JSON list of C-alpha atoms in Angstrom, two decimals:
[
{"chain": "A", "resi": 1, "resn": "VAL", "atom": "CA", "xyz": [0.43, 0.22, -0.05]},
{"chain": "A", "resi": 2, "resn": "PRO", "atom": "CA", "xyz": [1.95, 3.66, -1.00]},
{"chain": "A", "resi": 3, "resn": "LEU", "atom": "CA", "xyz": [0.68, 5.32, 2.20]},
{"chain": "A", "resi": 4, "resn": "MET", "atom": "CA", "xyz": [2.15, 2.41, 4.45]},
{"chain": "A", "resi": 5, "resn": "ARG", "atom": "CA", "xyz": [5.30, 2.33, 2.15]},
{"chain": "A", "resi": 6, "resn": "SER", "atom": "CA", "xyz": [5.38, 6.49, 2.65]},
{"chain": "A", "resi": 7, "resn": "LEU", "atom": "CA", "xyz": [4.97, 5.75, 6.46]},
{"chain": "A", "resi": 8, "resn": "THR", "atom": "CA", "xyz": [8.27, 3.36, 6.81]},
{"chain": "A", "resi": 9, "resn": "LEU", "atom": "CA", "xyz": [10.04, 5.11, 4.56]},
{"chain": "A", "resi": 10, "resn": "ALA", "atom": "CA", "xyz": [9.56, 8.54, 6.82]},
{"chain": "A", "resi": 11, "resn": "VAL", "atom": "CA", "xyz": [10.34, 6.21, 10.07]},
{"chain": "A", "resi": 12, "resn": "ALA", "atom": "CA", "xyz": [13.72, 5.05, 8.38]},
{"chain": "A", "resi": 13, "resn": "LEU", "atom": "CA", "xyz": [14.71, 8.55, 7.35]},
{"chain": "A", "resi": 14, "resn": "ALA", "atom": "CA", "xyz": [13.84, 9.85, 10.62]},
{"chain": "A", "resi": 15, "resn": "ALA", "atom": "CA", "xyz": [15.96, 7.04, 12.39]},
{"chain": "A", "resi": 16, "resn": "LEU", "atom": "CA", "xyz": [18.86, 8.05, 9.89]},
{"chain": "A", "resi": 17, "resn": "LEU", "atom": "CA", "xyz": [18.67, 11.73, 11.12]},
{"chain": "A", "resi": 18, "resn": "ALA", "atom": "CA", "xyz": [18.79, 10.83, 14.63]},
{"chain": "A", "resi": 19, "resn": "ILE", "atom": "CA", "xyz": [22.02, 8.97, 14.02]},
{"chain": "A", "resi": 20, "resn": "LEU", "atom": "CA", "xyz": [23.22, 12.16, 12.02]},
{"chain": "A", "resi": 21, "resn": "THR", "atom": "CA", "xyz": [22.23, 14.68, 14.26]},
{"chain": "A", "resi": 22, "resn": "PRO", "atom": "CA", "xyz": [24.58, 15.80, 17.08]},
{"chain": "A", "resi": 23, "resn": "ALA", "atom": "CA", "xyz": [23.02, 15.06, 20.49]},
{"chain": "A", "resi": 24, "resn": "GLN", "atom": "CA", "xyz": [23.15, 18.66, 21.37]},
{"chain": "A", "resi": 25, "resn": "GLY", "atom": "CA", "xyz": [20.63, 19.80, 18.30]},
{"chain": "A", "resi": 26, "resn": "LEU", "atom": "CA", "xyz": [18.27, 17.37, 20.30]},
{"chain": "A", "resi": 27, "resn": "ALA", "atom": "CA", "xyz": [17.96, 18.84, 23.59]},
{"chain": "A", "resi": 28, "resn": "GLN", "atom": "CA", "xyz": [14.45, 20.30, 22.83]},
{"chain": "A", "resi": 29, "resn": "VAL", "atom": "CA", "xyz": [13.20, 17.01, 21.81]},
{"chain": "A", "resi": 30, "resn": "ASP", "atom": "CA", "xyz": [14.71, 14.81, 24.45]},
{"chain": "A", "resi": 31, "resn": "PRO", "atom": "CA", "xyz": [12.27, 12.23, 26.56]},
{"chain": "A", "resi": 32, "resn": "ALA", "atom": "CA", "xyz": [12.53, 13.04, 29.92]},
{"chain": "A", "resi": 33, "resn": "GLY", "atom": "CA", "xyz": [15.37, 11.41, 32.29]},
{"chain": "A", "resi": 34, "resn": "CYS", "atom": "CA", "xyz": [17.45, 9.71, 29.68]},
{"chain": "A", "resi": 35, "resn": "THR", "atom": "CA", "xyz": [20.88, 10.02, 29.65]},
{"chain": "A", "resi": 36, "resn": "ASP", "atom": "CA", "xyz": [23.44, 11.45, 27.09]},
{"chain": "A", "resi": 37, "resn": "GLU", "atom": "CA", "xyz": [25.66, 8.48, 27.25]},
{"chain": "A", "resi": 38, "resn": "ILE", "atom": "CA", "xyz": [24.72, 4.62, 26.56]},
{"chain": "A", "resi": 39, "resn": "THR", "atom": "CA", "xyz": [23.96, 3.10, 30.06]},
{"chain": "A", "resi": 40, "resn": "TYR", "atom": "CA", "xyz": [21.73, 0.62, 30.99]},
{"chain": "A", "resi": 41, "resn": "ASP", "atom": "CA", "xyz": [19.36, 0.07, 33.58]},
{"chain": "A", "resi": 42, "resn": "PRO", "atom": "CA", "xyz": [20.44, -2.51, 36.53]},
{"chain": "A", "resi": 43, "resn": "ALA", "atom": "CA", "xyz": [16.55, -3.65, 37.34]},
{"chain": "A", "resi": 44, "resn": "ILE", "atom": "CA", "xyz": [16.20, -5.19, 33.69]},
{"chain": "A", "resi": 45, "resn": "PRO", "atom": "CA", "xyz": [17.91, -8.16, 33.55]},
{"chain": "A", "resi": 46, "resn": "THR", "atom": "CA", "xyz": [20.65, -10.37, 31.14]},
{"chain": "A", "resi": 47, "resn": "TYR", "atom": "CA", "xyz": [19.91, -13.26, 29.77]},
{"chain": "A", "resi": 48, "resn": "GLU", "atom": "CA", "xyz": [22.47, -14.96, 31.48]},
{"chain": "A", "resi": 49, "resn": "SER", "atom": "CA", "xyz": [21.19, -13.73, 34.60]},
{"chain": "A", "resi": 50, "resn": "VAL", "atom": "CA", "xyz": [17.81, -15.33, 33.93]},
{"chain": "A", "resi": 51, "resn": "VAL", "atom": "CA", "xyz": [18.60, -18.87, 32.08]},
{"chain": "A", "resi": 52, "resn": "GLY", "atom": "CA", "xyz": [22.10, -19.35, 33.74]},
{"chain": "A", "resi": 53, "resn": "ARG", "atom": "CA", "xyz": [24.33, -19.12, 30.59]},
{"chain": "A", "resi": 54, "resn": "PRO", "atom": "CA", "xyz": [25.45, -16.40, 28.20]},
{"chain": "A", "resi": 55, "resn": "LEU", "atom": "CA", "xyz": [22.97, -15.71, 25.55]},
{"chain": "A", "resi": 56, "resn": "GLY", "atom": "CA", "xyz": [24.41, -17.88, 22.27]},
{"chain": "A", "resi": 57, "resn": "ASP", "atom": "CA", "xyz": [26.69, -19.91, 24.64]},
{"chain": "A", "resi": 58, "resn": "GLY", "atom": "CA", "xyz": [26.74, -23.49, 23.33]},
{"chain": "A", "resi": 59, "resn": "GLY", "atom": "CA", "xyz": [24.28, -25.22, 20.98]},
{"chain": "A", "resi": 60, "resn": "THR", "atom": "CA", "xyz": [20.86, -24.96, 20.83]},
{"chain": "A", "resi": 61, "resn": "GLY", "atom": "CA", "xyz": [17.98, -27.32, 20.59]},
{"chain": "A", "resi": 62, "resn": "SER", "atom": "CA", "xyz": [18.49, -30.73, 21.24]},
{"chain": "A", "resi": 63, "resn": "SER", "atom": "CA", "xyz": [21.67, -30.32, 22.47]},
{"chain": "A", "resi": 64, "resn": "GLY", "atom": "CA", "xyz": [19.62, -28.48, 25.89]},
{"chain": "A", "resi": 65, "resn": "ARG", "atom": "CA", "xyz": [20.51, -25.36, 25.59]},
{"chain": "A", "resi": 66, "resn": "ASP", "atom": "CA", "xyz": [18.39, -22.25, 24.09]},
{"chain": "A", "resi": 67, "resn": "LEU", "atom": "CA", "xyz": [15.40, -24.28, 24.11]},
{"chain": "A", "resi": 68, "resn": "THR", "atom": "CA", "xyz": [12.15, -22.01, 23.05]},
{"chain": "A", "resi": 69, "resn": "ALA", "atom": "CA", "xyz": [11.19, -22.55, 27.13]},
{"chain": "A", "resi": 70, "resn": "ASP", "atom": "CA", "xyz": [14.90, -20.59, 27.73]},
{"chain": "A", "resi": 71, "resn": "ILE", "atom": "CA", "xyz": [13.86, -17.88, 25.32]},
{"chain": "A", "resi": 72, "resn": "TYR", "atom": "CA", "xyz": [10.29, -17.45, 26.17]},
{"chain": "A", "resi": 73, "resn": "LYS", "atom": "CA", "xyz": [11.65, -17.51, 30.03]},
{"chain": "A", "resi": 74, "resn": "TYR", "atom": "CA", "xyz": [13.89, -14.67, 29.36]},
{"chain": "A", "resi": 75, "resn": "PHE", "atom": "CA", "xyz": [11.17, -12.48, 27.72]},
{"chain": "A", "resi": 76, "resn": "ARG", "atom": "CA", "xyz": [8.58, -12.71, 30.59]},
{"chain": "A", "resi": 77, "resn": "ALA", "atom": "CA", "xyz": [11.30, -11.96, 32.84]},
{"chain": "A", "resi": 78, "resn": "VAL", "atom": "CA", "xyz": [11.66, -8.69, 31.21]},
{"chain": "A", "resi": 79, "resn": "LYS", "atom": "CA", "xyz": [8.07, -8.27, 30.99]},
{"chain": "A", "resi": 80, "resn": "ASP", "atom": "CA", "xyz": [8.22, -8.19, 34.54]},
{"chain": "A", "resi": 81, "resn": "ALA", "atom": "CA", "xyz": [10.71, -6.31, 36.06]},
{"chain": "A", "resi": 82, "resn": "ALA", "atom": "CA", "xyz": [9.63, -3.63, 32.88]},
{"chain": "A", "resi": 83, "resn": "ALA", "atom": "CA", "xyz": [6.30, -3.75, 34.64]},
{"chain": "A", "resi": 84, "resn": "ALA", "atom": "CA", "xyz": [8.07, -1.12, 37.48]},
{"chain": "A", "resi": 85, "resn": "SER", "atom": "CA", "xyz": [9.64, 0.66, 35.12]},
{"chain": "A", "resi": 86, "resn": "PRO", "atom": "CA", "xyz": [8.85, 4.69, 33.91]},
{"chain": "A", "resi": 87, "resn": "ARG", "atom": "CA", "xyz": [10.63, 4.35, 30.46]},
{"chain": "A", "resi": 88, "resn": "VAL", "atom": "CA", "xyz": [9.48, 0.92, 29.09]},
{"chain": "A", "resi": 89, "resn": "ARG", "atom": "CA", "xyz": [6.63, -1.68, 28.96]},
{"chain": "A", "resi": 90, "resn": "LEU", "atom": "CA", "xyz": [6.53, -4.89, 27.56]},
{"chain": "A", "resi": 91, "resn": "LEU", "atom": "CA", "xyz": [3.00, -6.95, 26.70]},
{"chain": "A", "resi": 92, "resn": "GLU", "atom": "CA", "xyz": [2.45, -10.41, 25.76]},
{"chain": "A", "resi": 93, "resn": "LYS", "atom": "CA", "xyz": [0.15, -11.54, 23.79]},
{"chain": "A", "resi": 94, "resn": "SER", "atom": "CA", "xyz": [-0.57, -15.28, 22.71]},
{"chain": "A", "resi": 95, "resn": "TYR", "atom": "CA", "xyz": [-1.95, -16.35, 19.07]},
{"chain": "A", "resi": 96, "resn": "GLY", "atom": "CA", "xyz": [-2.09, -19.94, 19.50]},
{"chain": "A", "resi": 97, "resn": "LYS", "atom": "CA", "xyz": [-0.34, -23.25, 19.59]},
{"chain": "A", "resi": 98, "resn": "SER", "atom": "CA", "xyz": [2.23, -25.29, 17.64]},
{"chain": "A", "resi": 99, "resn": "VAL", "atom": "CA", "xyz": [1.43, -28.75, 16.10]},
{"chain": "A", "resi": 100, "resn": "LEU", "atom": "CA", "xyz": [2.98, -30.52, 19.28]},
{"chain": "A", "resi": 101, "resn": "GLY", "atom": "CA", "xyz": [1.24, -27.51, 21.89]},
{"chain": "A", "resi": 102, "resn": "GLN", "atom": "CA", "xyz": [3.81, -25.28, 22.39]},
{"chain": "A", "resi": 103, "resn": "ASP", "atom": "CA", "xyz": [2.78, -21.45, 23.20]},
{"chain": "A", "resi": 104, "resn": "LEU", "atom": "CA", "xyz": [2.78, -19.50, 19.69]},
{"chain": "A", "resi": 105, "resn": "ALA", "atom": "CA", "xyz": [3.74, -15.64, 21.28]},
{"chain": "A", "resi": 106, "resn": "PHE", "atom": "CA", "xyz": [4.94, -12.22, 20.92]},
{"chain": "A", "resi": 107, "resn": "TRP", "atom": "CA", "xyz": [5.60, -9.02, 22.77]},
{"chain": "A", "resi": 108, "resn": "VAL", "atom": "CA", "xyz": [5.21, -5.72, 22.05]},
{"chain": "A", "resi": 109, "resn": "LEU", "atom": "CA", "xyz": [8.03, -3.08, 23.67]},
{"chain": "A", "resi": 110, "resn": "SER", "atom": "CA", "xyz": [7.40, 0.34, 23.85]},
{"chain": "A", "resi": 111, "resn": "THR", "atom": "CA", "xyz": [7.09, 3.46, 26.44]},
{"chain": "A", "resi": 112, "resn": "PRO", "atom": "CA", "xyz": [4.05, 2.67, 28.97]},
{"chain": "A", "resi": 113, "resn": "ASP", "atom": "CA", "xyz": [1.99, 5.41, 27.27]},
{"chain": "A", "resi": 114, "resn": "ASN", "atom": "CA", "xyz": [2.23, 3.99, 23.78]},
{"chain": "A", "resi": 115, "resn": "ILE", "atom": "CA", "xyz": [1.39, 0.22, 25.51]},
{"chain": "A", "resi": 116, "resn": "ASP", "atom": "CA", "xyz": [-1.64, 1.91, 27.06]},
{"chain": "A", "resi": 117, "resn": "ASN", "atom": "CA", "xyz": [-2.60, 3.50, 23.86]},
{"chain": "A", "resi": 118, "resn": "LEU", "atom": "CA", "xyz": [-1.99, 0.29, 21.40]},
{"chain": "A", "resi": 119, "resn": "ASP", "atom": "CA", "xyz": [-5.51, -1.29, 21.72]},
{"chain": "A", "resi": 120, "resn": "ALA", "atom": "CA", "xyz": [-7.22, 1.25, 24.02]},
{"chain": "A", "resi": 121, "resn": "GLY", "atom": "CA", "xyz": [-7.29, 4.60, 24.78]},
{"chain": "A", "resi": 122, "resn": "ARG", "atom": "CA", "xyz": [-5.93, 6.27, 21.32]},
{"chain": "A", "resi": 123, "resn": "LYS", "atom": "CA", "xyz": [-6.28, 2.88, 19.60]},
{"chain": "A", "resi": 124, "resn": "ASP", "atom": "CA", "xyz": [-3.30, 2.56, 17.81]},
{"chain": "A", "resi": 125, "resn": "ALA", "atom": "CA", "xyz": [-3.25, -0.35, 16.12]},
{"chain": "A", "resi": 126, "resn": "ALA", "atom": "CA", "xyz": [-6.81, -0.06, 14.81]},
{"chain": "A", "resi": 127, "resn": "PHE", "atom": "CA", "xyz": [-5.90, 3.32, 13.57]},
{"chain": "A", "resi": 128, "resn": "TRP", "atom": "CA", "xyz": [-2.88, 1.64, 11.55]},
{"chain": "A", "resi": 129, "resn": "ALA", "atom": "CA", "xyz": [-5.07, -1.20, 10.58]},
{"chain": "A", "resi": 130, "resn": "GLY", "atom": "CA", "xyz": [-7.31, 0.89, 9.26]},
{"chain": "A", "resi": 131, "resn": "VAL", "atom": "CA", "xyz": [-4.90, 2.84, 7.46]},
{"chain": "A", "resi": 132, "resn": "ARG", "atom": "CA", "xyz": [-3.40, -0.04, 5.44]},
{"chain": "A", "resi": 133, "resn": "ASP", "atom": "CA", "xyz": [-7.03, -1.47, 4.81]},
{"chain": "A", "resi": 134, "resn": "GLY", "atom": "CA", "xyz": [-8.25, 2.27, 3.55]},
{"chain": "A", "resi": 135, "resn": "SER", "atom": "CA", "xyz": [-10.99, 2.90, 6.27]},
{"chain": "A", "resi": 136, "resn": "VAL", "atom": "CA", "xyz": [-8.79, 5.36, 7.28]},
{"chain": "A", "resi": 137, "resn": "SER", "atom": "CA", "xyz": [-7.98, 8.22, 4.85]},
{"chain": "A", "resi": 138, "resn": "GLU", "atom": "CA", "xyz": [-4.78, 8.88, 3.70]},
{"chain": "A", "resi": 139, "resn": "ALA", "atom": "CA", "xyz": [-4.67, 12.57, 4.85]},
{"chain": "A", "resi": 140, "resn": "ALA", "atom": "CA", "xyz": [-5.85, 11.07, 8.30]},
{"chain": "A", "resi": 141, "resn": "GLY", "atom": "CA", "xyz": [-3.04, 8.45, 8.28]},
{"chain": "A", "resi": 142, "resn": "LEU", "atom": "CA", "xyz": [-0.40, 11.44, 7.12]},
{"chain": "A", "resi": 143, "resn": "ALA", "atom": "CA", "xyz": [-1.20, 13.71, 9.73]},
{"chain": "A", "resi": 144, "resn": "ALA", "atom": "CA", "xyz": [-0.74, 11.05, 12.64]},
{"chain": "A", "resi": 145, "resn": "VAL", "atom": "CA", "xyz": [3.04, 10.24, 11.50]},
{"chain": "A", "resi": 146, "resn": "ARG", "atom": "CA", "xyz": [3.68, 12.19, 14.19]},
{"chain": "A", "resi": 147, "resn": "SER", "atom": "CA", "xyz": [1.70, 11.94, 16.99]},
{"chain": "A", "resi": 148, "resn": "ARG", "atom": "CA", "xyz": [0.97, 8.04, 16.88]},
{"chain": "A", "resi": 149, "resn": "PRO", "atom": "CA", "xyz": [3.73, 5.47, 17.35]},
{"chain": "A", "resi": 150, "resn": "ALA", "atom": "CA", "xyz": [4.99, 3.71, 14.14]},
{"chain": "A", "resi": 151, "resn": "PRO", "atom": "CA", "xyz": [5.08, -0.35, 14.63]},
{"chain": "A", "resi": 152, "resn": "ALA", "atom": "CA", "xyz": [7.81, -2.30, 13.80]},
{"chain": "A", "resi": 153, "resn": "TRP", "atom": "CA", "xyz": [7.65, -6.18, 13.67]},
{"chain": "A", "resi": 154, "resn": "ILE", "atom": "CA", "xyz": [10.86, -7.93, 14.36]},
{"chain": "A", "resi": 155, "resn": "THR", "atom": "CA", "xyz": [10.48, -12.03, 14.06]},
{"chain": "A", "resi": 156, "resn": "SER", "atom": "CA", "xyz": [12.43, -15.31, 13.06]},
{"chain": "A", "resi": 157, "resn": "THR", "atom": "CA", "xyz": [12.67, -18.57, 13.12]},
{"chain": "A", "resi": 158, "resn": "PRO", "atom": "CA", "xyz": [10.48, -20.29, 10.53]},
{"chain": "A", "resi": 159, "resn": "HIS", "atom": "CA", "xyz": [12.93, -22.54, 9.96]},
{"chain": "A", "resi": 160, "resn": "GLY", "atom": "CA", "xyz": [13.80, -24.06, 13.26]},
{"chain": "A", "resi": 161, "resn": "ALA", "atom": "CA", "xyz": [17.38, -25.16, 12.16]},
{"chain": "A", "resi": 162, "resn": "GLU", "atom": "CA", "xyz": [18.14, -21.46, 12.10]},
{"chain": "A", "resi": 163, "resn": "PRO", "atom": "CA", "xyz": [17.96, -20.39, 15.54]},
{"chain": "A", "resi": 164, "resn": "ALA", "atom": "CA", "xyz": [20.49, -17.77, 15.87]},
{"chain": "A", "resi": 165, "resn": "ALA", "atom": "CA", "xyz": [18.00, -14.95, 14.84]},
{"chain": "A", "resi": 166, "resn": "GLY", "atom": "CA", "xyz": [15.75, -16.08, 18.03]},
{"chain": "A", "resi": 167, "resn": "GLU", "atom": "CA", "xyz": [18.59, -15.26, 19.95]},
{"chain": "A", "resi": 168, "resn": "ALA", "atom": "CA", "xyz": [19.69, -11.97, 18.60]},
{"chain": "A", "resi": 169, "resn": "ILE", "atom": "CA", "xyz": [16.03, -10.64, 18.98]},
{"chain": "A", "resi": 170, "resn": "ALA", "atom": "CA", "xyz": [16.37, -11.74, 22.62]},
{"chain": "A", "resi": 171, "resn": "ARG", "atom": "CA", "xyz": [19.36, -9.53, 22.24]},
{"chain": "A", "resi": 172, "resn": "ASN", "atom": "CA", "xyz": [17.33, -6.69, 20.90]},
{"chain": "A", "resi": 173, "resn": "LEU", "atom": "CA", "xyz": [15.01, -7.20, 23.55]},
{"chain": "A", "resi": 174, "resn": "TYR", "atom": "CA", "xyz": [17.27, -6.06, 26.17]},
{"chain": "A", "resi": 175, "resn": "GLU", "atom": "CA", "xyz": [18.91, -3.39, 24.42]},
{"chain": "A", "resi": 176, "resn": "LEU", "atom": "CA", "xyz": [15.70, -1.83, 24.02]},
{"chain": "A", "resi": 177, "resn": "ALA", "atom": "CA", "xyz": [14.31, -2.46, 27.54]},
{"chain": "A", "resi": 178, "resn": "ALA", "atom": "CA", "xyz": [17.34, -1.52, 29.26]},
{"chain": "A", "resi": 179, "resn": "ARG", "atom": "CA", "xyz": [19.06, 1.43, 27.32]},
{"chain": "A", "resi": 180, "resn": "THR", "atom": "CA", "xyz": [18.41, 4.67, 29.19]},
{"chain": "A", "resi": 181, "resn": "ASP", "atom": "CA", "xyz": [20.20, 7.02, 26.73]},
{"chain": "A", "resi": 182, "resn": "CYS", "atom": "CA", "xyz": [18.25, 9.74, 24.74]},
{"chain": "A", "resi": 183, "resn": "TRP", "atom": "CA", "xyz": [18.36, 7.70, 21.39]},
{"chain": "A", "resi": 184, "resn": "ASN", "atom": "CA", "xyz": [16.59, 4.39, 22.63]},
{"chain": "A", "resi": 185, "resn": "ALA", "atom": "CA", "xyz": [14.17, 6.74, 24.48]},
{"chain": "A", "resi": 186, "resn": "MET", "atom": "CA", "xyz": [13.49, 8.38, 21.32]},
{"chain": "A", "resi": 187, "resn": "ARG", "atom": "CA", "xyz": [12.92, 5.00, 19.34]},
{"chain": "A", "resi": 188, "resn": "LEU", "atom": "CA", "xyz": [10.78, 3.67, 22.09]},
{"chain": "A", "resi": 189, "resn": "ARG", "atom": "CA", "xyz": [8.74, 7.13, 21.91]},
{"chain": "A", "resi": 190, "resn": "ASP", "atom": "CA", "xyz": [8.28, 6.78, 18.35]},
{"chain": "A", "resi": 191, "resn": "MET", "atom": "CA", "xyz": [7.59, 2.99, 17.53]},
{"chain": "A", "resi": 192, "resn": "ASP", "atom": "CA", "xyz": [5.75, 0.26, 18.90]},
{"chain": "A", "resi": 193, "resn": "PHE", "atom": "CA", "xyz": [8.49, -2.90, 18.44]},
{"chain": "A", "resi": 194, "resn": "PHE", "atom": "CA", "xyz": [6.94, -6.20, 17.83]},
{"chain": "A", "resi": 195, "resn": "LEU", "atom": "CA", "xyz": [9.35, -8.88, 19.07]},
{"chain": "A", "resi": 196, "resn": "LEU", "atom": "CA", "xyz": [8.14, -12.41, 17.68]},
{"chain": "A", "resi": 197, "resn": "PRO", "atom": "CA", "xyz": [11.19, -14.25, 18.75]},
{"chain": "A", "resi": 198, "resn": "VAL", "atom": "CA", "xyz": [10.41, -18.17, 17.91]},
{"chain": "A", "resi": 199, "resn": "ARG", "atom": "CA", "xyz": [7.96, -18.59, 15.07]},
{"chain": "A", "resi": 200, "resn": "ASN", "atom": "CA", "xyz": [8.68, -22.41, 14.51]},
{"chain": "A", "resi": 201, "resn": "PRO", "atom": "CA", "xyz": [9.25, -23.92, 18.28]},
{"chain": "A", "resi": 202, "resn": "ASP", "atom": "CA", "xyz": [8.83, -27.30, 17.28]},
{"chain": "A", "resi": 203, "resn": "GLY", "atom": "CA", "xyz": [11.32, -27.31, 14.88]},
{"chain": "A", "resi": 204, "resn": "ARG", "atom": "CA", "xyz": [13.63, -25.24, 16.79]},
{"chain": "A", "resi": 205, "resn": "ASP", "atom": "CA", "xyz": [13.68, -27.34, 19.90]},
{"chain": "A", "resi": 206, "resn": "VAL", "atom": "CA", "xyz": [15.01, -30.42, 17.81]},
{"chain": "A", "resi": 207, "resn": "ILE", "atom": "CA", "xyz": [17.53, -28.31, 15.12]},
{"chain": "A", "resi": 208, "resn": "GLN", "atom": "CA", "xyz": [14.51, -29.27, 12.16]},
{"chain": "A", "resi": 209, "resn": "ARG", "atom": "CA", "xyz": [14.14, -26.89, 9.39]},
{"chain": "A", "resi": 210, "resn": "THR", "atom": "CA", "xyz": [10.50, -27.66, 9.04]},
{"chain": "A", "resi": 211, "resn": "SER", "atom": "CA", "xyz": [7.18, -27.60, 11.35]},
{"chain": "A", "resi": 212, "resn": "ALA", "atom": "CA", "xyz": [6.84, -30.85, 13.12]},
{"chain": "A", "resi": 213, "resn": "TRP", "atom": "CA", "xyz": [4.69, -32.10, 10.35]},
{"chain": "A", "resi": 214, "resn": "THR", "atom": "CA", "xyz": [7.59, -31.70, 8.28]},
{"chain": "A", "resi": 215, "resn": "PHE", "atom": "CA", "xyz": [6.33, -28.71, 6.45]},
{"chain": "A", "resi": 216, "resn": "ASP", "atom": "CA", "xyz": [8.51, -25.65, 5.18]},
{"chain": "A", "resi": 217, "resn": "HIS", "atom": "CA", "xyz": [6.85, -22.74, 6.87]},
{"chain": "A", "resi": 218, "resn": "ASN", "atom": "CA", "xyz": [8.09, -20.28, 4.46]},
{"chain": "A", "resi": 219, "resn": "ARG", "atom": "CA", "xyz": [6.91, -22.64, 1.66]},
{"chain": "A", "resi": 220, "resn": "ASP", "atom": "CA", "xyz": [3.44, -22.48, 2.96]},
{"chain": "A", "resi": 221, "resn": "PHE", "atom": "CA", "xyz": [2.66, -18.80, 3.50]},
{"chain": "A", "resi": 222, "resn": "GLY", "atom": "CA", "xyz": [0.46, -18.68, 0.09]},
{"chain": "A", "resi": 223, "resn": "THR", "atom": "CA", "xyz": [-1.79, -21.78, 1.54]},
{"chain": "A", "resi": 224, "resn": "GLN", "atom": "CA", "xyz": [-1.25, -21.39, 4.83]},
{"chain": "A", "resi": 225, "resn": "ASN", "atom": "CA", "xyz": [-1.96, -24.93, 5.78]},
{"chain": "A", "resi": 226, "resn": "GLN", "atom": "CA", "xyz": [0.39, -25.19, 8.66]},
{"chain": "A", "resi": 227, "resn": "ILE", "atom": "CA", "xyz": [-1.39, -24.12, 11.90]},
{"chain": "A", "resi": 228, "resn": "GLU", "atom": "CA", "xyz": [1.57, -21.64, 12.73]},
{"chain": "A", "resi": 229, "resn": "ASN", "atom": "CA", "xyz": [1.18, -19.54, 9.46]},
{"chain": "A", "resi": 230, "resn": "GLY", "atom": "CA", "xyz": [-2.84, -19.68, 9.88]},
{"chain": "A", "resi": 231, "resn": "ALA", "atom": "CA", "xyz": [-1.95, -18.26, 13.30]},
{"chain": "A", "resi": 232, "resn": "PHE", "atom": "CA", "xyz": [0.68, -15.86, 12.57]},
{"chain": "A", "resi": 233, "resn": "LEU", "atom": "CA", "xyz": [-0.17, -13.90, 9.24]},
{"chain": "A", "resi": 234, "resn": "PRO", "atom": "CA", "xyz": [-3.35, -12.51, 10.42]},
{"chain": "A", "resi": 235, "resn": "LEU", "atom": "CA", "xyz": [-1.31, -10.55, 13.24]},
{"chain": "A", "resi": 236, "resn": "PHE", "atom": "CA", "xyz": [-0.50, -8.36, 10.35]},
{"chain": "A", "resi": 237, "resn": "LYS", "atom": "CA", "xyz": [-4.31, -7.19, 9.56]},
{"chain": "A", "resi": 238, "resn": "GLN", "atom": "CA", "xyz": [-4.63, -6.81, 13.53]},
{"chain": "A", "resi": 239, "resn": "TYR", "atom": "CA", "xyz": [-1.40, -5.25, 14.40]},
{"chain": "A", "resi": 240, "resn": "PRO", "atom": "CA", "xyz": [0.35, -4.05, 10.60]},
{"chain": "A", "resi": 241, "resn": "GLY", "atom": "CA", "xyz": [3.83, -3.34, 11.04]}
]
């Protein structure tokens, strides 16, 4: 959709300008309480402090390391820690079960105000869904670019034998939730991050490319025969990014 592409380009250009502009020039737009230097909130746990080993240490899956349950455990620990933070909030949403009955879940990360307004308050998610389906006018969408956070999806692991991206998203989670510097504070203010670390939990946990029914999820996007895809793709209608 041309408007959504324009909005995506606008977000990318804004992010580039934020990198290139000196910190002194952002004094009037820095969120309150942020730091000039990159520092980390000690209240937000690291992966190692929750799981008991460094992120990415050793193998994955059937080797007994970094199972889907470990990734979820860490996300939920950060969610609990962020509940008391004035800077950041995490919202967990379940969207179904895998073939073998594992949870399919994603997390939304942003400021507390943005999280409160995702489905309630301003109903930001419904607004951008309306922009995508045409029920909200192009003029209204463009007018909201600077007043509503832009949605951004980060997903991984349709192929269970390619697990590194799920661990990278866990690191991404820590950086977004723990960093207190102004650059990160502006990211949280201006964007809602949708983090889905494990799309194929059954395959990931046995280091298998396919689903438990030996279907390749990337070859199933069109037909959506697999329950993981059937549950996943409708999320983009509800939470477009």
